[in-house]
Amino acid sequence: MDDGHAQDGRSPGIDERHPPIKTRRVSFDWEKTPLHWIPGDPVGTHLINSFHIVLPAGERWFIQCVKDALPEITDEKLKEEIKGFIGQEMVHARSHQGVLDNLLEKSGIDTRKITDQMNKGNDERPGQRAKMSPRRARRLLMFELAAVASIEHYTAVLGQWIMEAKELDKAGVDPTMLDLLRWHGAEEVEHRSVVFDVYQHLGGKYPMRVVAWAVSLFFLYWALLGGGFYLVGQDRTVENKMTKLRFLREYRRSVRKGHIPGVFRMLLGEAPIYLKPNHHPSKVLSTQKALDYLRTSPAAIAGGYDPY
């Protein structure tokens, strides 16, 4: 039976290039969430927990980049999309900070070695840019926008993956954490085109997009695997010393179980898609799937979101 949806979940009634981007209030209660919220899988848990470490500062950097670009934006529709993007990213940053404050730190995991470094980078950014010539500052901004666009591609891909990851439901993952990840992932799919469009609107060129993608690839590798290994090392409930070899074995086990995506496969597998010269984020993923989840998200509903 034809339900009006394409096989990839894309709906002919959705404007994939310019979907409305809404800021949704959300509410999460971490009181009953266990430290190992993927039961019996500390490595899979902490690999995803690495996002909670880097995203509060990372999202603030994303926001500042598009704010710096705003004076050059002449497209009113894009300005409106930037407004929605900023609103969503502000809520994302606060929500992941809540995990740091109310779950990881209360469990004795010290994340300051990473978070302090990232916050320092954000704090020092305005002063560093003020010392640059206007030409150099704009070139740096263009590189930052290209890097953020690359990262946004991967967060959207991860977002759709986690919305579709039924193995997480079967594993008995904590429902509050699963809702956070799926709500965030859905909004990443929803606003996946914004920063890419900002970069293009400001005259961004393909060679810089490729270089920024390569730099972003190393950052994401460090954030996921390096951050996961760091967190497991901080976790006093993990029995025996977590060597790198043991971590990699446990990581592969998590991938086989469908608890986490294969990092190497995901990072490199998306290259042929993102690096197409005519690539646009609207050509991949499904806004309809994102909206379908957001209509049922307990956190969004608790925050008063009305999808109709």
PDB file of C-alpha atoms in Angstrom:
ATOM      1  CA  MET A   1       0.000   0.000   0.000  1.00  0.00           C
ATOM      2  CA  ASP A   2       1.292   3.487  -0.872  1.00  0.00           C
ATOM      3  CA  ASP A   3       1.489   5.597   2.290  1.00  0.00           C
ATOM      4  CA  GLY A   4       2.741   8.712   0.487  1.00  0.00           C
ATOM      5  CA  HIS A   5       6.345   8.244   1.578  1.00  0.00           C
ATOM      6  CA  ALA A   6       9.360   7.386  -0.503  1.00  0.00           C
ATOM      7  CA  GLN A   7      11.274   4.226   0.396  1.00  0.00           C
ATOM      8  CA  ASP A   8      13.934   6.272   2.208  1.00  0.00           C
ATOM      9  CA  GLY A   9      11.303   7.951   4.370  1.00  0.00           C
ATOM     10  CA  ARG A  10      11.288  11.223   2.420  1.00  0.00           C
ATOM     11  CA  SER A  11       7.827  12.673   1.910  1.00  0.00           C
ATOM     12  CA  PRO A  12       6.838  14.455  -1.307  1.00  0.00           C
ATOM     13  CA  GLY A  13       4.982  16.993   0.840  1.00  0.00           C
ATOM     14  CA  ILE A  14       8.098  18.125   2.726  1.00  0.00           C
ATOM     15  CA  ASP A  15      10.403  20.881   1.451  1.00  0.00           C
ATOM     16  CA  GLU A  16      13.672  19.121   2.264  1.00  0.00           C
ATOM     17  CA  ARG A  17      15.743  22.163   1.350  1.00  0.00           C
ATOM     18  CA  HIS A  18      13.816  24.643   3.487  1.00  0.00           C
ATOM     19  CA  PRO A  19      11.795  22.908   6.220  1.00  0.00           C
ATOM     20  CA  PRO A  20      10.502  25.186   9.005  1.00  0.00           C
ATOM     21  CA  ILE A  21      12.994  25.076  11.881  1.00  0.00           C
ATOM     22  CA  LYS A  22      11.332  25.363  15.279  1.00  0.00           C
ATOM     23  CA  THR A  23      12.939  25.886  18.659  1.00  0.00           C
ATOM     24  CA  ARG A  24      11.406  23.346  21.023  1.00  0.00           C
ATOM     25  CA  ARG A  25      11.528  23.501  24.801  1.00  0.00           C
ATOM     26  CA  VAL A  26      12.460  20.152  26.326  1.00  0.00           C
ATOM     27  CA  SER A  27      12.677  18.727  29.807  1.00  0.00           C
ATOM     28  CA  PHE A  28      14.807  15.796  31.020  1.00  0.00           C
ATOM     29  CA  ASP A  29      14.906  14.182  34.457  1.00  0.00           C
ATOM     30  CA  TRP A  30      18.186  12.285  35.020  1.00  0.00           C
ATOM     31  CA  GLU A  31      17.348  11.061  38.518  1.00  0.00           C
ATOM     32  CA  LYS A  32      16.692   7.449  37.463  1.00  0.00           C
ATOM     33  CA  THR A  33      19.229   7.212  34.607  1.00  0.00           C
ATOM     34  CA  PRO A  34      22.092   4.789  35.413  1.00  0.00           C
ATOM     35  CA  LEU A  35      25.683   5.629  34.537  1.00  0.00           C
ATOM     36  CA  HIS A  36      25.792   2.690  32.101  1.00  0.00           C
ATOM     37  CA  TRP A  37      22.556   3.540  30.349  1.00  0.00           C
ATOM     38  CA  ILE A  38      23.239   0.870  27.688  1.00  0.00           C
ATOM     39  CA  PRO A  39      22.938  -2.134  30.018  1.00  0.00           C
ATOM     40  CA  GLY A  40      26.130  -4.186  30.216  1.00  0.00           C
ATOM     41  CA  ASP A  41      27.958  -1.991  27.697  1.00  0.00           C
ATOM     42  CA  PRO A  42      30.149   0.663  29.363  1.00  0.00           C
ATOM     43  CA  VAL A  43      32.243   1.213  26.218  1.00  0.00           C
ATOM     44  CA  GLY A  44      29.207   1.795  23.998  1.00  0.00           C
ATOM     45  CA  THR A  45      27.706   4.031  26.685  1.00  0.00           C
ATOM     46  CA  HIS A  46      30.819   6.156  27.091  1.00  0.00           C
ATOM     47  CA  LEU A  47      31.536   6.397  23.397  1.00  0.00           C
ATOM     48  CA  ILE A  48      28.173   8.133  22.989  1.00  0.00           C
ATOM     49  CA  ASN A  49      28.737   9.999  26.272  1.00  0.00           C
ATOM     50  CA  SER A  50      31.720  11.636  24.587  1.00  0.00           C
ATOM     51  CA  PHE A  51      29.180  13.792  22.751  1.00  0.00           C
ATOM     52  CA  HIS A  52      27.978  15.182  26.076  1.00  0.00           C
ATOM     53  CA  ILE A  53      31.529  16.397  26.742  1.00  0.00           C
ATOM     54  CA  VAL A  54      32.153  18.225  23.478  1.00  0.00           C
ATOM     55  CA  LEU A  55      28.666  19.396  22.480  1.00  0.00           C
ATOM     56  CA  PRO A  56      27.952  22.173  25.027  1.00  0.00           C
ATOM     57  CA  ALA A  57      31.034  24.141  23.934  1.00  0.00           C
ATOM     58  CA  GLY A  58      30.814  22.854  20.370  1.00  0.00           C
ATOM     59  CA  GLU A  59      27.247  24.047  19.920  1.00  0.00           C
ATOM     60  CA  ARG A  60      28.196  27.489  21.249  1.00  0.00           C
ATOM     61  CA  TRP A  61      30.973  27.642  18.655  1.00  0.00           C
ATOM     62  CA  PHE A  62      28.509  26.680  15.898  1.00  0.00           C
ATOM     63  CA  ILE A  63      26.185  29.459  17.050  1.00  0.00           C
ATOM     64  CA  GLN A  64      28.932  32.083  17.127  1.00  0.00           C
ATOM     65  CA  CYS A  65      30.071  31.170  13.620  1.00  0.00           C
ATOM     66  CA  VAL A  66      26.651  31.750  12.084  1.00  0.00           C
ATOM     67  CA  LYS A  67      26.182  34.912  14.165  1.00  0.00           C
ATOM     68  CA  ASP A  68      29.464  36.246  12.762  1.00  0.00           C
ATOM     69  CA  ALA A  69      28.197  35.490   9.263  1.00  0.00           C
ATOM     70  CA  LEU A  70      24.825  37.220   9.747  1.00  0.00           C
ATOM     71  CA  PRO A  71      25.910  40.737   8.674  1.00  0.00           C
ATOM     72  CA  GLU A  72      26.679  39.359   5.199  1.00  0.00           C
ATOM     73  CA  ILE A  73      23.422  37.400   4.802  1.00  0.00           C
ATOM     74  CA  THR A  74      21.042  39.066   2.341  1.00  0.00           C
ATOM     75  CA  ASP A  75      18.544  36.201   1.945  1.00  0.00           C
ATOM     76  CA  GLU A  76      15.632  36.782   4.338  1.00  0.00           C
ATOM     77  CA  LYS A  77      14.589  33.123   4.310  1.00  0.00           C
ATOM     78  CA  LEU A  78      18.100  32.052   5.256  1.00  0.00           C
ATOM     79  CA  LYS A  79      18.128  34.629   8.066  1.00  0.00           C
ATOM     80  CA  GLU A  80      14.959  33.051   9.437  1.00  0.00           C
ATOM     81  CA  GLU A  81      16.498  29.576   9.196  1.00  0.00           C
ATOM     82  CA  ILE A  82      19.601  30.816  11.026  1.00  0.00           C
ATOM     83  CA  LYS A  83      17.347  32.089  13.819  1.00  0.00           C
ATOM     84  CA  GLY A  84      15.766  28.633  14.148  1.00  0.00           C
ATOM     85  CA  PHE A  85      19.178  26.962  13.986  1.00  0.00           C
ATOM     86  CA  ILE A  86      20.547  29.143  16.795  1.00  0.00           C
ATOM     87  CA  GLY A  87      17.501  28.466  18.955  1.00  0.00           C
ATOM     88  CA  GLN A  88      17.783  24.705  18.499  1.00  0.00           C
ATOM     89  CA  GLU A  89      21.535  24.659  19.152  1.00  0.00           C
ATOM     90  CA  MET A  90      21.149  26.693  22.358  1.00  0.00           C
ATOM     91  CA  VAL A  91      18.689  24.109  23.691  1.00  0.00           C
ATOM     92  CA  HIS A  92      21.019  21.274  22.610  1.00  0.00           C
ATOM     93  CA  ALA A  93      23.942  22.820  24.505  1.00  0.00           C
ATOM     94  CA  ARG A  94      21.891  23.223  27.701  1.00  0.00           C
ATOM     95  CA  SER A  95      20.489  19.696  27.471  1.00  0.00           C
ATOM     96  CA  HIS A  96      23.881  18.017  27.087  1.00  0.00           C
ATOM     97  CA  GLN A  97      25.297  20.189  29.878  1.00  0.00           C
ATOM     98  CA  GLY A  98      22.540  18.726  32.032  1.00  0.00           C
ATOM     99  CA  VAL A  99      23.949  15.240  31.409  1.00  0.00           C
ATOM    100  CA  LEU A 100      27.417  16.413  32.464  1.00  0.00           C
ATOM    101  CA  ASP A 101      26.111  18.049  35.633  1.00  0.00           C
ATOM    102  CA  ASN A 102      23.478  15.526  36.692  1.00  0.00           C
ATOM    103  CA  LEU A 103      24.856  12.184  35.548  1.00  0.00           C
ATOM    104  CA  LEU A 104      28.570  12.088  34.743  1.00  0.00           C
ATOM    105  CA  GLU A 105      29.919  14.453  37.400  1.00  0.00           C
ATOM    106  CA  LYS A 106      27.631  12.992  40.075  1.00  0.00           C
ATOM    107  CA  SER A 107      29.047   9.570  39.154  1.00  0.00           C
ATOM    108  CA  GLY A 108      32.581  10.774  39.864  1.00  0.00           C
ATOM    109  CA  ILE A 109      33.637  11.295  36.234  1.00  0.00           C
ATOM    110  CA  ASP A 110      35.740  14.439  35.828  1.00  0.00           C
ATOM    111  CA  THR A 111      35.296  15.914  32.354  1.00  0.00           C
ATOM    112  CA  ARG A 112      37.038  19.232  33.013  1.00  0.00           C
ATOM    113  CA  LYS A 113      40.255  18.251  31.240  1.00  0.00           C
ATOM    114  CA  ILE A 114      38.317  18.397  27.965  1.00  0.00           C
ATOM    115  CA  THR A 115      35.500  20.851  28.717  1.00  0.00           C
ATOM    116  CA  ASP A 116      37.821  23.515  30.170  1.00  0.00           C
ATOM    117  CA  GLN A 117      39.989  23.388  27.066  1.00  0.00           C
ATOM    118  CA  MET A 118      36.995  23.759  24.748  1.00  0.00           C
ATOM    119  CA  ASN A 119      35.424  26.545  26.802  1.00  0.00           C
ATOM    120  CA  LYS A 120      38.752  28.368  26.813  1.00  0.00           C
ATOM    121  CA  GLY A 121      38.838  28.201  23.024  1.00  0.00           C
ATOM    122  CA  ASN A 122      35.393  29.803  22.835  1.00  0.00           C
ATOM    123  CA  ASP A 123      36.321  32.481  25.365  1.00  0.00           C
ATOM    124  CA  GLU A 124      39.531  33.415  23.558  1.00  0.00           C
ATOM    125  CA  ARG A 125      38.045  33.389  20.052  1.00  0.00           C
ATOM    126  CA  PRO A 126      36.714  37.015  19.982  1.00  0.00           C
ATOM    127  CA  GLY A 127      40.014  38.462  21.179  1.00  0.00           C
ATOM    128  CA  GLN A 128      42.035  36.451  18.704  1.00  0.00           C
ATOM    129  CA  ARG A 129      39.828  37.538  15.821  1.00  0.00           C
ATOM    130  CA  ALA A 130      39.994  41.186  16.899  1.00  0.00           C
ATOM    131  CA  LYS A 131      43.776  41.104  16.357  1.00  0.00           C
ATOM    132  CA  MET A 132      43.430  39.846  12.776  1.00  0.00           C
ATOM    133  CA  SER A 133      43.084  41.879   9.622  1.00  0.00           C
ATOM    134  CA  PRO A 134      39.516  41.919   8.252  1.00  0.00           C
ATOM    135  CA  ARG A 135      40.624  39.784   5.308  1.00  0.00           C
ATOM    136  CA  ARG A 136      42.241  37.143   7.499  1.00  0.00           C
ATOM    137  CA  ALA A 137      39.317  37.133   9.944  1.00  0.00           C
ATOM    138  CA  ARG A 138      36.850  36.552   7.115  1.00  0.00           C
ATOM    139  CA  ARG A 139      38.945  33.763   5.635  1.00  0.00           C
ATOM    140  CA  LEU A 140      39.067  32.092   9.045  1.00  0.00           C
ATOM    141  CA  LEU A 141      35.294  32.484   9.384  1.00  0.00           C
ATOM    142  CA  MET A 142      34.794  30.815   6.000  1.00  0.00           C
ATOM    143  CA  PHE A 143      36.968  27.899   7.082  1.00  0.00           C
ATOM    144  CA  GLU A 144      35.028  27.623  10.357  1.00  0.00           C
ATOM    145  CA  LEU A 145      31.716  27.607   8.500  1.00  0.00           C
ATOM    146  CA  ALA A 146      32.991  24.886   6.158  1.00  0.00           C
ATOM    147  CA  ALA A 147      34.125  22.834   9.167  1.00  0.00           C
ATOM    148  CA  VAL A 148      30.797  23.287  10.961  1.00  0.00           C
ATOM    149  CA  ALA A 149      28.934  22.303   7.785  1.00  0.00           C
ATOM    150  CA  SER A 150      30.996  19.096   7.659  1.00  0.00           C
ATOM    151  CA  ILE A 151      30.299  18.296  11.301  1.00  0.00           C
ATOM    152  CA  GLU A 152      26.605  19.058  10.808  1.00  0.00           C
ATOM    153  CA  HIS A 153      26.524  16.479   8.024  1.00  0.00           C
ATOM    154  CA  TYR A 154      27.812  13.806  10.389  1.00  0.00           C
ATOM    155  CA  THR A 155      25.576  14.807  13.294  1.00  0.00           C
ATOM    156  CA  ALA A 156      22.579  14.557  10.957  1.00  0.00           C
ATOM    157  CA  VAL A 157      23.709  11.134   9.709  1.00  0.00           C
ATOM    158  CA  LEU A 158      24.132  10.025  13.331  1.00  0.00           C
ATOM    159  CA  GLY A 159      20.760  11.540  14.137  1.00  0.00           C
ATOM    160  CA  GLN A 160      18.946   9.444  11.553  1.00  0.00           C
ATOM    161  CA  TRP A 161      20.958   6.379  12.576  1.00  0.00           C
ATOM    162  CA  ILE A 162      19.890   6.661  16.207  1.00  0.00           C
ATOM    163  CA  MET A 163      16.259   7.294  15.300  1.00  0.00           C
ATOM    164  CA  GLU A 164      16.314   4.012  13.377  1.00  0.00           C
ATOM    165  CA  ALA A 165      18.498   1.991  15.807  1.00  0.00           C
ATOM    166  CA  LYS A 166      15.970  -0.568  17.038  1.00  0.00           C
ATOM    167  CA  GLU A 167      18.743  -2.594  18.683  1.00  0.00           C
ATOM    168  CA  LEU A 168      18.955   0.142  21.326  1.00  0.00           C
ATOM    169  CA  ASP A 169      15.309  -0.435  22.228  1.00  0.00           C
ATOM    170  CA  LYS A 170      15.922  -4.179  22.385  1.00  0.00           C
ATOM    171  CA  ALA A 171      18.937  -3.643  24.653  1.00  0.00           C
ATOM    172  CA  GLY A 172      16.791  -1.847  27.223  1.00  0.00           C
ATOM    173  CA  VAL A 173      18.528   1.528  26.904  1.00  0.00           C
ATOM    174  CA  ASP A 174      17.437   4.103  29.481  1.00  0.00           C
ATOM    175  CA  PRO A 175      14.387   5.800  27.932  1.00  0.00           C
ATOM    176  CA  THR A 176      15.330   9.324  29.031  1.00  0.00           C
ATOM    177  CA  MET A 177      18.765   9.136  27.439  1.00  0.00           C
ATOM    178  CA  LEU A 178      17.364   7.523  24.313  1.00  0.00           C
ATOM    179  CA  ASP A 179      14.830  10.340  23.983  1.00  0.00           C
ATOM    180  CA  LEU A 180      17.553  12.981  24.398  1.00  0.00           C
ATOM    181  CA  LEU A 181      19.639  11.388  21.660  1.00  0.00           C
ATOM    182  CA  ARG A 182      16.716  10.882  19.284  1.00  0.00           C
ATOM    183  CA  TRP A 183      15.224  14.337  19.887  1.00  0.00           C
ATOM    184  CA  HIS A 184      18.618  15.929  19.276  1.00  0.00           C
ATOM    185  CA  GLY A 185      19.264  13.705  16.268  1.00  0.00           C
ATOM    186  CA  ALA A 186      15.893  14.578  14.752  1.00  0.00           C
ATOM    187  CA  GLU A 187      16.604  18.288  15.020  1.00  0.00           C
ATOM    188  CA  GLU A 188      20.041  17.759  13.456  1.00  0.00           C
ATOM    189  CA  VAL A 189      18.305  16.184  10.459  1.00  0.00           C
ATOM    190  CA  GLU A 190      15.798  19.027  10.415  1.00  0.00           C
ATOM    191  CA  HIS A 191      18.397  21.836  10.273  1.00  0.00           C
ATOM    192  CA  ARG A 192      21.099  19.951   8.352  1.00  0.00           C
ATOM    193  CA  SER A 193      21.188  22.426   5.445  1.00  0.00           C
ATOM    194  CA  VAL A 194      21.514  25.715   7.325  1.00  0.00           C
ATOM    195  CA  VAL A 195      25.276  26.084   7.846  1.00  0.00           C
ATOM    196  CA  PHE A 196      26.021  24.574   4.447  1.00  0.00           C
ATOM    197  CA  ASP A 197      23.725  27.213   2.886  1.00  0.00           C
ATOM    198  CA  VAL A 198      25.416  29.975   4.893  1.00  0.00           C
ATOM    199  CA  TYR A 199      28.803  28.859   3.587  1.00  0.00           C
ATOM    200  CA  GLN A 200      27.534  28.766   0.005  1.00  0.00           C
ATOM    201  CA  HIS A 201      25.735  32.115   0.365  1.00  0.00           C
ATOM    202  CA  LEU A 202      28.989  33.784   1.459  1.00  0.00           C
ATOM    203  CA  GLY A 203      30.780  32.442  -1.608  1.00  0.00           C
ATOM    204  CA  GLY A 204      32.412  29.362  -0.096  1.00  0.00           C
ATOM    205  CA  LYS A 205      34.494  27.357  -2.538  1.00  0.00           C
ATOM    206  CA  TYR A 206      34.794  23.610  -2.984  1.00  0.00           C
ATOM    207  CA  PRO A 207      38.549  23.241  -2.182  1.00  0.00           C
ATOM    208  CA  MET A 208      38.096  24.826   1.254  1.00  0.00           C
ATOM    209  CA  ARG A 209      35.089  22.587   1.872  1.00  0.00           C
ATOM    210  CA  VAL A 210      37.275  19.528   1.223  1.00  0.00           C
ATOM    211  CA  VAL A 211      40.099  20.724   3.498  1.00  0.00           C
ATOM    212  CA  ALA A 212      37.656  21.615   6.292  1.00  0.00           C
ATOM    213  CA  TRP A 213      36.019  18.194   5.940  1.00  0.00           C
ATOM    214  CA  ALA A 214      39.404  16.482   6.417  1.00  0.00           C
ATOM    215  CA  VAL A 215      40.128  18.533   9.557  1.00  0.00           C
ATOM    216  CA  SER A 216      36.641  17.804  10.882  1.00  0.00           C
ATOM    217  CA  LEU A 217      37.186  14.099  10.292  1.00  0.00           C
ATOM    218  CA  PHE A 218      40.152  14.055  12.678  1.00  0.00           C
ATOM    219  CA  PHE A 219      38.212  16.066  15.268  1.00  0.00           C
ATOM    220  CA  LEU A 220      35.268  13.662  15.158  1.00  0.00           C
ATOM    221  CA  TYR A 221      37.598  10.653  15.423  1.00  0.00           C
ATOM    222  CA  TRP A 222      39.246  12.189  18.483  1.00  0.00           C
ATOM    223  CA  ALA A 223      35.921  13.217  20.025  1.00  0.00           C
ATOM    224  CA  LEU A 224      34.288   9.802  19.640  1.00  0.00           C
ATOM    225  CA  LEU A 225      37.035   7.232  20.202  1.00  0.00           C
ATOM    226  CA  GLY A 226      39.402   9.415  22.215  1.00  0.00           C
ATOM    227  CA  GLY A 227      36.590  10.816  24.329  1.00  0.00           C
ATOM    228  CA  GLY A 228      35.095   7.371  24.870  1.00  0.00           C
ATOM    229  CA  PHE A 229      38.429   5.934  25.999  1.00  0.00           C
ATOM    230  CA  TYR A 230      38.959   8.879  28.348  1.00  0.00           C
ATOM    231  CA  LEU A 231      35.546   8.415  29.966  1.00  0.00           C
ATOM    232  CA  VAL A 232      35.974   4.668  30.451  1.00  0.00           C
ATOM    233  CA  GLY A 233      39.292   5.405  32.147  1.00  0.00           C
ATOM    234  CA  GLN A 234      37.487   7.789  34.532  1.00  0.00           C
ATOM    235  CA  ASP A 235      34.741   5.250  35.299  1.00  0.00           C
ATOM    236  CA  ARG A 236      35.558   3.609  38.633  1.00  0.00           C
ATOM    237  CA  THR A 237      32.797   1.020  38.177  1.00  0.00           C
ATOM    238  CA  VAL A 238      34.584  -0.621  35.225  1.00  0.00           C
ATOM    239  CA  GLU A 239      36.415  -3.717  36.440  1.00  0.00           C
ATOM    240  CA  ASN A 240      40.085  -4.164  35.530  1.00  0.00           C
ATOM    241  CA  LYS A 241      42.194  -1.635  33.681  1.00  0.00           C
ATOM    242  CA  MET A 242      40.790  -0.591  30.314  1.00  0.00           C
ATOM    243  CA  THR A 243      43.707  -0.945  27.921  1.00  0.00           C
ATOM    244  CA  LYS A 244      43.441   0.404  24.381  1.00  0.00           C
ATOM    245  CA  LEU A 245      43.323  -3.152  23.035  1.00  0.00           C
ATOM    246  CA  ARG A 246      40.492  -4.119  25.370  1.00  0.00           C
ATOM    247  CA  PHE A 247      38.674  -0.878  24.531  1.00  0.00           C
ATOM    248  CA  LEU A 248      38.850  -1.631  20.801  1.00  0.00           C
ATOM    249  CA  ARG A 249      37.587  -5.191  21.370  1.00  0.00           C
ATOM    250  CA  GLU A 250      34.659  -3.901  23.406  1.00  0.00           C
ATOM    251  CA  TYR A 251      34.032  -1.180  20.825  1.00  0.00           C
ATOM    252  CA  ARG A 252      33.759  -3.774  18.033  1.00  0.00           C
ATOM    253  CA  ARG A 253      31.407  -5.817  20.216  1.00  0.00           C
ATOM    254  CA  SER A 254      29.158  -2.759  20.662  1.00  0.00           C
ATOM    255  CA  VAL A 255      29.118  -2.170  16.915  1.00  0.00           C
ATOM    256  CA  ARG A 256      28.183  -5.801  16.223  1.00  0.00           C
ATOM    257  CA  LYS A 257      25.320  -5.554  18.708  1.00  0.00           C
ATOM    258  CA  GLY A 258      24.020  -2.422  17.005  1.00  0.00           C
ATOM    259  CA  HIS A 259      24.510  -0.257  20.098  1.00  0.00           C
ATOM    260  CA  ILE A 260      26.763   2.232  18.288  1.00  0.00           C
ATOM    261  CA  PRO A 261      27.616   2.887  14.643  1.00  0.00           C
ATOM    262  CA  GLY A 262      30.989   1.832  13.251  1.00  0.00           C
ATOM    263  CA  VAL A 263      32.993   5.038  13.607  1.00  0.00           C
ATOM    264  CA  PHE A 264      35.560   4.305  10.896  1.00  0.00           C
ATOM    265  CA  ARG A 265      32.919   3.097   8.456  1.00  0.00           C
ATOM    266  CA  MET A 266      30.692   6.086   9.123  1.00  0.00           C
ATOM    267  CA  LEU A 267      33.402   8.740   8.865  1.00  0.00           C
ATOM    268  CA  LEU A 268      34.934   7.402   5.668  1.00  0.00           C
ATOM    269  CA  GLY A 269      31.740   5.939   4.215  1.00  0.00           C
ATOM    270  CA  GLU A 270      30.100   9.350   4.052  1.00  0.00           C
ATOM    271  CA  ALA A 271      33.037  10.866   2.149  1.00  0.00           C
ATOM    272  CA  PRO A 272      31.757   9.983  -1.357  1.00  0.00           C
ATOM    273  CA  ILE A 273      28.430  11.607  -0.468  1.00  0.00           C
ATOM    274  CA  TYR A 274      29.613  14.785   1.230  1.00  0.00           C
ATOM    275  CA  LEU A 275      32.509  15.421  -1.140  1.00  0.00           C
ATOM    276  CA  LYS A 276      30.434  15.389  -4.320  1.00  0.00           C
ATOM    277  CA  PRO A 277      30.949  18.832  -5.884  1.00  0.00           C
ATOM    278  CA  ASN A 278      27.170  19.192  -6.320  1.00  0.00           C
ATOM    279  CA  HIS A 279      26.311  17.872  -2.858  1.00  0.00           C
ATOM    280  CA  HIS A 280      23.564  19.541  -0.869  1.00  0.00           C
ATOM    281  CA  PRO A 281      22.337  18.268   2.532  1.00  0.00           C
ATOM    282  CA  SER A 282      18.729  18.321   1.367  1.00  0.00           C
ATOM    283  CA  LYS A 283      19.515  15.488  -1.059  1.00  0.00           C
ATOM    284  CA  VAL A 284      20.129  13.004   1.776  1.00  0.00           C
ATOM    285  CA  LEU A 285      18.272  11.912   4.941  1.00  0.00           C
ATOM    286  CA  SER A 286      14.606  12.460   5.732  1.00  0.00           C
ATOM    287  CA  THR A 287      12.975  15.451   7.390  1.00  0.00           C
ATOM    288  CA  GLN A 288       9.750  13.432   7.542  1.00  0.00           C
ATOM    289  CA  LYS A 289      11.412  10.831   9.788  1.00  0.00           C
ATOM    290  CA  ALA A 290      12.667  13.624  12.032  1.00  0.00           C
ATOM    291  CA  LEU A 291       9.223  15.174  12.340  1.00  0.00           C
ATOM    292  CA  ASP A 292       7.628  11.776  12.940  1.00  0.00           C
ATOM    293  CA  TYR A 293       9.880  11.285  15.959  1.00  0.00           C
ATOM    294  CA  LEU A 294       9.526  14.830  17.280  1.00  0.00           C
ATOM    295  CA  ARG A 295       5.753  14.422  17.367  1.00  0.00           C
ATOM    296  CA  THR A 296       6.182  11.565  19.867  1.00  0.00           C
ATOM    297  CA  SER A 297       9.255  12.709  21.834  1.00  0.00           C
ATOM    298  CA  PRO A 298       8.413  12.634  25.572  1.00  0.00           C
ATOM    299  CA  ALA A 299      10.805  15.530  26.256  1.00  0.00           C
ATOM    300  CA  ALA A 300       9.358  17.731  23.524  1.00  0.00           C
ATOM    301  CA  ILE A 301       5.810  16.943  24.627  1.00  0.00           C
ATOM    302  CA  ALA A 302       6.713  17.663  28.265  1.00  0.00           C
ATOM    303  CA  GLY A 303       8.139  20.989  27.126  1.00  0.00           C
ATOM    304  CA  GLY A 304       4.817  21.938  25.539  1.00  0.00           C
ATOM    305  CA  TYR A 305       5.666  21.242  21.896  1.00  0.00           C
ATOM    306  CA  ASP A 306       2.574  21.177  19.700  1.00  0.00           C
ATOM    307  CA  PRO A 307       3.426  19.682  16.277  1.00  0.00           C
ATOM    308  CA  TYR A 308       0.115  20.700  14.721  1.00  0.00           C
TER     309      TYR A 308
END
